[in-house]
CSV table of C-alpha atoms in Angstrom, one decimal:
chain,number,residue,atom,x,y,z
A,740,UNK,CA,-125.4,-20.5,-7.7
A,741,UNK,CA,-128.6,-17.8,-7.1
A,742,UNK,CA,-127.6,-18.6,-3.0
A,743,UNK,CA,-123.8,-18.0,-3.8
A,744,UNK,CA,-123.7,-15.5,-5.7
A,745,UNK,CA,-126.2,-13.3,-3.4
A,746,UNK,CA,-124.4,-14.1,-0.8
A,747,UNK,CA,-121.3,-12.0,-2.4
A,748,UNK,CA,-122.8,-9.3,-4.1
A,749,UNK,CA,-125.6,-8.5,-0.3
A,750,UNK,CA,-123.9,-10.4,2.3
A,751,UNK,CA,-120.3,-9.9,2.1
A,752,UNK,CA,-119.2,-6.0,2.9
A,753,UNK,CA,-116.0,-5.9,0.7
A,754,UNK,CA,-118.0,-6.9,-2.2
A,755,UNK,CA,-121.0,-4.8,-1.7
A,756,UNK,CA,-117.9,-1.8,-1.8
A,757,UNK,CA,-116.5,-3.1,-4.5
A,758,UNK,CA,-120.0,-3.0,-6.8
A,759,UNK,CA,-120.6,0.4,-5.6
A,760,UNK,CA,-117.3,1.7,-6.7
A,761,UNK,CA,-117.5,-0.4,-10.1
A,762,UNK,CA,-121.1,0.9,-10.6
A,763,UNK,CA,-119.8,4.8,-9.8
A,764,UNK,CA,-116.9,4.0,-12.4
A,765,UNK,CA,-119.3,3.4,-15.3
A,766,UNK,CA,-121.5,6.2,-13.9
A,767,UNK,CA,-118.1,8.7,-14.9
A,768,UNK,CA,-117.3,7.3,-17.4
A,769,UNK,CA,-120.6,8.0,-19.4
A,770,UNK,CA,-121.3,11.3,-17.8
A,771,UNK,CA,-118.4,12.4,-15.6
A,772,UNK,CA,-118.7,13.6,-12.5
A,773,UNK,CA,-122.2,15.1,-12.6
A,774,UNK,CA,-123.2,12.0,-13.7
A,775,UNK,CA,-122.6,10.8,-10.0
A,776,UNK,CA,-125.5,10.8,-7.6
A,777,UNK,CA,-126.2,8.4,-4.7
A,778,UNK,CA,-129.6,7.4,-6.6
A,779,UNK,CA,-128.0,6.3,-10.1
A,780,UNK,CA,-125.3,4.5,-8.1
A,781,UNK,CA,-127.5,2.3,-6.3
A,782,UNK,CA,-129.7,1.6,-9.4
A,783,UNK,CA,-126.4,0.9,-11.6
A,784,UNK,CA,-124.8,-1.6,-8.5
A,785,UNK,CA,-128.1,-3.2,-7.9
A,786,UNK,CA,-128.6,-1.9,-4.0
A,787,UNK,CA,-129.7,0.3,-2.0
A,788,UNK,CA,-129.5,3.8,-1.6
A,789,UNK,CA,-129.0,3.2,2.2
A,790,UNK,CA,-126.9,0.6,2.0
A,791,UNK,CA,-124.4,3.0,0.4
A,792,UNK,CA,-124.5,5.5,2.9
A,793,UNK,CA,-122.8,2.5,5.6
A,794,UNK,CA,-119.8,2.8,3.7
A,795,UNK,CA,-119.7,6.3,1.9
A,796,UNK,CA,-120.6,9.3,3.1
A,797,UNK,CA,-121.6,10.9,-0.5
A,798,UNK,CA,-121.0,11.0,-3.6
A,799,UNK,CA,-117.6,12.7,-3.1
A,800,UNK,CA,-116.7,9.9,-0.9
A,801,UNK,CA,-117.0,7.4,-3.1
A,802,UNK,CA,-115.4,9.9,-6.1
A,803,UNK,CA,-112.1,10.7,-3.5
A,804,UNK,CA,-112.2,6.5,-3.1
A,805,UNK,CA,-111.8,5.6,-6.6
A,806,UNK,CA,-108.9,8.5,-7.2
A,807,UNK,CA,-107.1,7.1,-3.9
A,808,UNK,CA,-107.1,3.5,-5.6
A,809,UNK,CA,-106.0,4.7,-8.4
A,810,UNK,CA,-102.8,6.2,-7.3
A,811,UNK,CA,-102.2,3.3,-5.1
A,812,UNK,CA,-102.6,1.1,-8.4
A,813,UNK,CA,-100.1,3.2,-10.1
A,814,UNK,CA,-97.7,3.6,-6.8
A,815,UNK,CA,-97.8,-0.9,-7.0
A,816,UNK,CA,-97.2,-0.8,-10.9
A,817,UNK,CA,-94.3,1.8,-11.1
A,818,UNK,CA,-92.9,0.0,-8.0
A,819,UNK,CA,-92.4,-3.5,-9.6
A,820,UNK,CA,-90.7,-2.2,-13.7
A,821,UNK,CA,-87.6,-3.4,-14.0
A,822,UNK,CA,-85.1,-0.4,-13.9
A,823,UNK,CA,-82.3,-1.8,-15.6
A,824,UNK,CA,-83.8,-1.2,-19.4
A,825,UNK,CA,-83.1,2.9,-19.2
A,826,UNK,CA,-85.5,5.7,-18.6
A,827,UNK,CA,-86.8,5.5,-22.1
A,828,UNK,CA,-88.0,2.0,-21.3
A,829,UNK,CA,-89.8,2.5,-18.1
A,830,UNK,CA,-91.2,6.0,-19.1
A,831,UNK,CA,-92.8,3.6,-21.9
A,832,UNK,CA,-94.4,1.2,-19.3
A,833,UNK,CA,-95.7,3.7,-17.4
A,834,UNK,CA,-97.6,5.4,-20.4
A,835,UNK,CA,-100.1,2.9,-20.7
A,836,UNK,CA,-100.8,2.6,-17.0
A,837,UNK,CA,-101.3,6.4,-17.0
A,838,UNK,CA,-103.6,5.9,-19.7
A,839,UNK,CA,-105.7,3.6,-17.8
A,840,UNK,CA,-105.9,5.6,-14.4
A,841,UNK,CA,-106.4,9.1,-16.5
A,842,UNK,CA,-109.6,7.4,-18.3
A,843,UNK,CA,-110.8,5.4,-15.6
A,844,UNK,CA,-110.9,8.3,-12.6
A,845,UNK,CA,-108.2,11.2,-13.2
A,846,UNK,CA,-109.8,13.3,-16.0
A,847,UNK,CA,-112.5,13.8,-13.8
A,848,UNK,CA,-110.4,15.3,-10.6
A,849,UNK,CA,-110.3,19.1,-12.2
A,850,UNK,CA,-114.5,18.9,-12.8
A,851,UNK,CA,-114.8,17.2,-8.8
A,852,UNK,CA,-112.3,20.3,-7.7
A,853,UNK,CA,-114.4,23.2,-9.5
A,854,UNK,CA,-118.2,21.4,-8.4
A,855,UNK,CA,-116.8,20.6,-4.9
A,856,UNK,CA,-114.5,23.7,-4.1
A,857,UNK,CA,-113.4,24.4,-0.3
A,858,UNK,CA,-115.6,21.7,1.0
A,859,UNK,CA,-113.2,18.8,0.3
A,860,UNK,CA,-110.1,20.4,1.4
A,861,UNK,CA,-110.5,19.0,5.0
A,862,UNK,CA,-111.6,15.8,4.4
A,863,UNK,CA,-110.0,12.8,5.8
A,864,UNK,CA,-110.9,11.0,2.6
A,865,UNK,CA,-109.2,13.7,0.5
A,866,UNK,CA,-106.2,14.4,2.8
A,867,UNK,CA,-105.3,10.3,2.0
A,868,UNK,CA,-105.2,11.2,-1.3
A,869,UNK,CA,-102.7,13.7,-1.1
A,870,UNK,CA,-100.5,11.4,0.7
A,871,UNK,CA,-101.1,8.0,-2.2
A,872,UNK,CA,-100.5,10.9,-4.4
A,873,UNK,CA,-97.1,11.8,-2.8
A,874,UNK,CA,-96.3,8.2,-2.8
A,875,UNK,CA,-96.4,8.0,-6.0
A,876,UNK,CA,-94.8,10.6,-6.8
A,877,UNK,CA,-91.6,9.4,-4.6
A,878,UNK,CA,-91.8,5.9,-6.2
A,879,UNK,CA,-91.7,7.1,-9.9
A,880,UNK,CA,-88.5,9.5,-8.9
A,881,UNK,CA,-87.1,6.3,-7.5
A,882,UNK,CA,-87.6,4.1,-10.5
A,883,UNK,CA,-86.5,7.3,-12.9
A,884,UNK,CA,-83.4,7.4,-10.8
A,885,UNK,CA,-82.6,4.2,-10.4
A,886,UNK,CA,-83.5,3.4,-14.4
A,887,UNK,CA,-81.0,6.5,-15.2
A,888,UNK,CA,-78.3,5.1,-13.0
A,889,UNK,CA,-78.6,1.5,-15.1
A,890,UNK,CA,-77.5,3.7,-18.3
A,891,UNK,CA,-75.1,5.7,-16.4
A,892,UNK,CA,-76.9,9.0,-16.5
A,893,UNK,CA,-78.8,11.1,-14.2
A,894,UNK,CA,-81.8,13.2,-13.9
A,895,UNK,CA,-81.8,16.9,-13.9
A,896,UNK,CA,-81.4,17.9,-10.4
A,897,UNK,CA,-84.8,20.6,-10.2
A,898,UNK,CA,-87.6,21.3,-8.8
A,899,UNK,CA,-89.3,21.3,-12.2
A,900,UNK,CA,-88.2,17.6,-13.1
A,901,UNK,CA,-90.9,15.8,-11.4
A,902,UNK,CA,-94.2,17.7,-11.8
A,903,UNK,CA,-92.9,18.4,-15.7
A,904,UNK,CA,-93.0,14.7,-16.1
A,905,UNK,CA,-96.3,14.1,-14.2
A,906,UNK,CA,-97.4,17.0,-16.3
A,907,UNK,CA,-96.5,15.3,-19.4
A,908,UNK,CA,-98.2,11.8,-18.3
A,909,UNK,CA,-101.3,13.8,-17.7
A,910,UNK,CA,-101.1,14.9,-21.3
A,911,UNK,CA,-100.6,12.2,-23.0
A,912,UNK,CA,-102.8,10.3,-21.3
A,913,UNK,CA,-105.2,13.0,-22.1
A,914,UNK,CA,-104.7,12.6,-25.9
A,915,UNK,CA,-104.9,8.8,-25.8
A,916,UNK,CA,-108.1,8.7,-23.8
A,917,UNK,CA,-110.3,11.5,-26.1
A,918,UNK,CA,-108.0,9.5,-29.2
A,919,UNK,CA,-106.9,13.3,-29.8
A,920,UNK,CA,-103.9,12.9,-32.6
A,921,UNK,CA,-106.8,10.1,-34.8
A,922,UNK,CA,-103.6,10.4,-37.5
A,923,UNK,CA,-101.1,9.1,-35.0
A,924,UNK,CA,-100.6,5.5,-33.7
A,925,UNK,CA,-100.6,5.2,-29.7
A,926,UNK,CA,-97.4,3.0,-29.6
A,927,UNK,CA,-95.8,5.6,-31.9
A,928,UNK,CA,-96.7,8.3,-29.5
A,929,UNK,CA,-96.0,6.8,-26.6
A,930,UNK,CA,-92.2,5.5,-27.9
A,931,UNK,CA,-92.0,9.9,-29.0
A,932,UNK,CA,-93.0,11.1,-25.7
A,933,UNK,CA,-90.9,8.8,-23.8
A,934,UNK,CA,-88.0,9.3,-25.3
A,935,UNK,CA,-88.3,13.2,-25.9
A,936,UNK,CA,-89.0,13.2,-21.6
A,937,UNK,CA,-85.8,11.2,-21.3
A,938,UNK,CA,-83.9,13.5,-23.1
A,939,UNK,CA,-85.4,16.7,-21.0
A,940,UNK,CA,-85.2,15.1,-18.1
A,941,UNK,CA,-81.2,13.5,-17.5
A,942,UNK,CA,-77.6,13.8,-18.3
A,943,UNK,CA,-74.7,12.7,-18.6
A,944,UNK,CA,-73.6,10.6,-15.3
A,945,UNK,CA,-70.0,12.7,-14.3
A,946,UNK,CA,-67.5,11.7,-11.6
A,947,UNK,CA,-68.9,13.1,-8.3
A,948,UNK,CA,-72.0,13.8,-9.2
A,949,UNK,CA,-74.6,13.3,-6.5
A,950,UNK,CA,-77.8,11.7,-7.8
């Protein structure tokens, strides 16, 4: 077991990633991004300080890597919900994931932006997460879409549509995380939301409308 089990954690690269990125998780989510440093992430994932630095550059790095997988995470989810239950239905699914992400690496992105400033505009590392971020963002139109045409509906055709939805996500992802509204049950909030969005958000199907 002792030979086995070293060999995965120190021998195997994909693994020794994988504890560094669980150990700079736990790091955030005690003491946000401040919290992050090369040092405590070694000492939390049980390696080495330069062991680190053959797969991340710093601390950034790793941060950008964690928000990447999360979008791709929720790009995978949103892309296998069943469409054919109405927008209402599928804005309900995606809540919870949200939630996850938002507590897990996204409340963190505003704190990384303000520390880090212009020095991660050019990043490789961050330009990939614009792209898994407008990937998502095209998959959840397509399941909103599709989702609107099973009830014979449509969504609002504006430029707002989208980023009011993400915006809303963000919120009430937000107020589940920090347990905001302590008077109000999650599922209750989470049925409100999803249905209030679906009422902003699409109308009425009509003959010739384009979608």
């Amino acid at each position: 077991m002792g030979e086995s089990s070293s060999k995965s954690i120190y021998g195997d690269a994909a693994a020794r990633r994988r504890r560094t990125l669980d150990a700079a998780a736990a790091l955030l989510d005690e003491g946000g991004y401040s919290a992050l440093t090369i040092r405590s992430i070694a000492k939390r994932s049980g390696t080495s300080v330069g062991l680190i630095y053959q797969y991340f550059t710093d601390k950034q790095d790793i941060f950008t890597s964690l928000l990447n997988e999360s979008q791709i995470e929720s790009r995978s989810f949103v892309a296998t919900l069943p469409r054919d239950r109405g927008v209402a239905a599928l804005l309900a699914a995606v809540i919870p994931e949200s939630t996850k992400q938002w507590g897990r690496v996204g409340r963190f992105t505003a704190t990384w932006r303000d520390i880090e400033g212009d020095d991660r505009t050019e990043r490789e590392s961050v330009r990939q997460v614009r792209r898994t971020a407008r990937e998502y963002n095209t998959e959840l139109h397509r399941a909103l879409t599709q989702a609107a045409a099973s009830e014979g509906r449509v969504l609002r055709d504006e430029p707002s549509m989208l980023p009011f939805v993400l915006s809303a996500l963000q919120g009430v992802s937000d107020t589940i995380v920090h347990n905001w509204a302590t008077d109000l049950d999650h599922a209750e909030l989470t049925r409100f939301v999803a249905d209030s969005l679906t009422r902003a958000i699409t109308r009425d199907d009509e003959p010739g409308t384009q979608t």
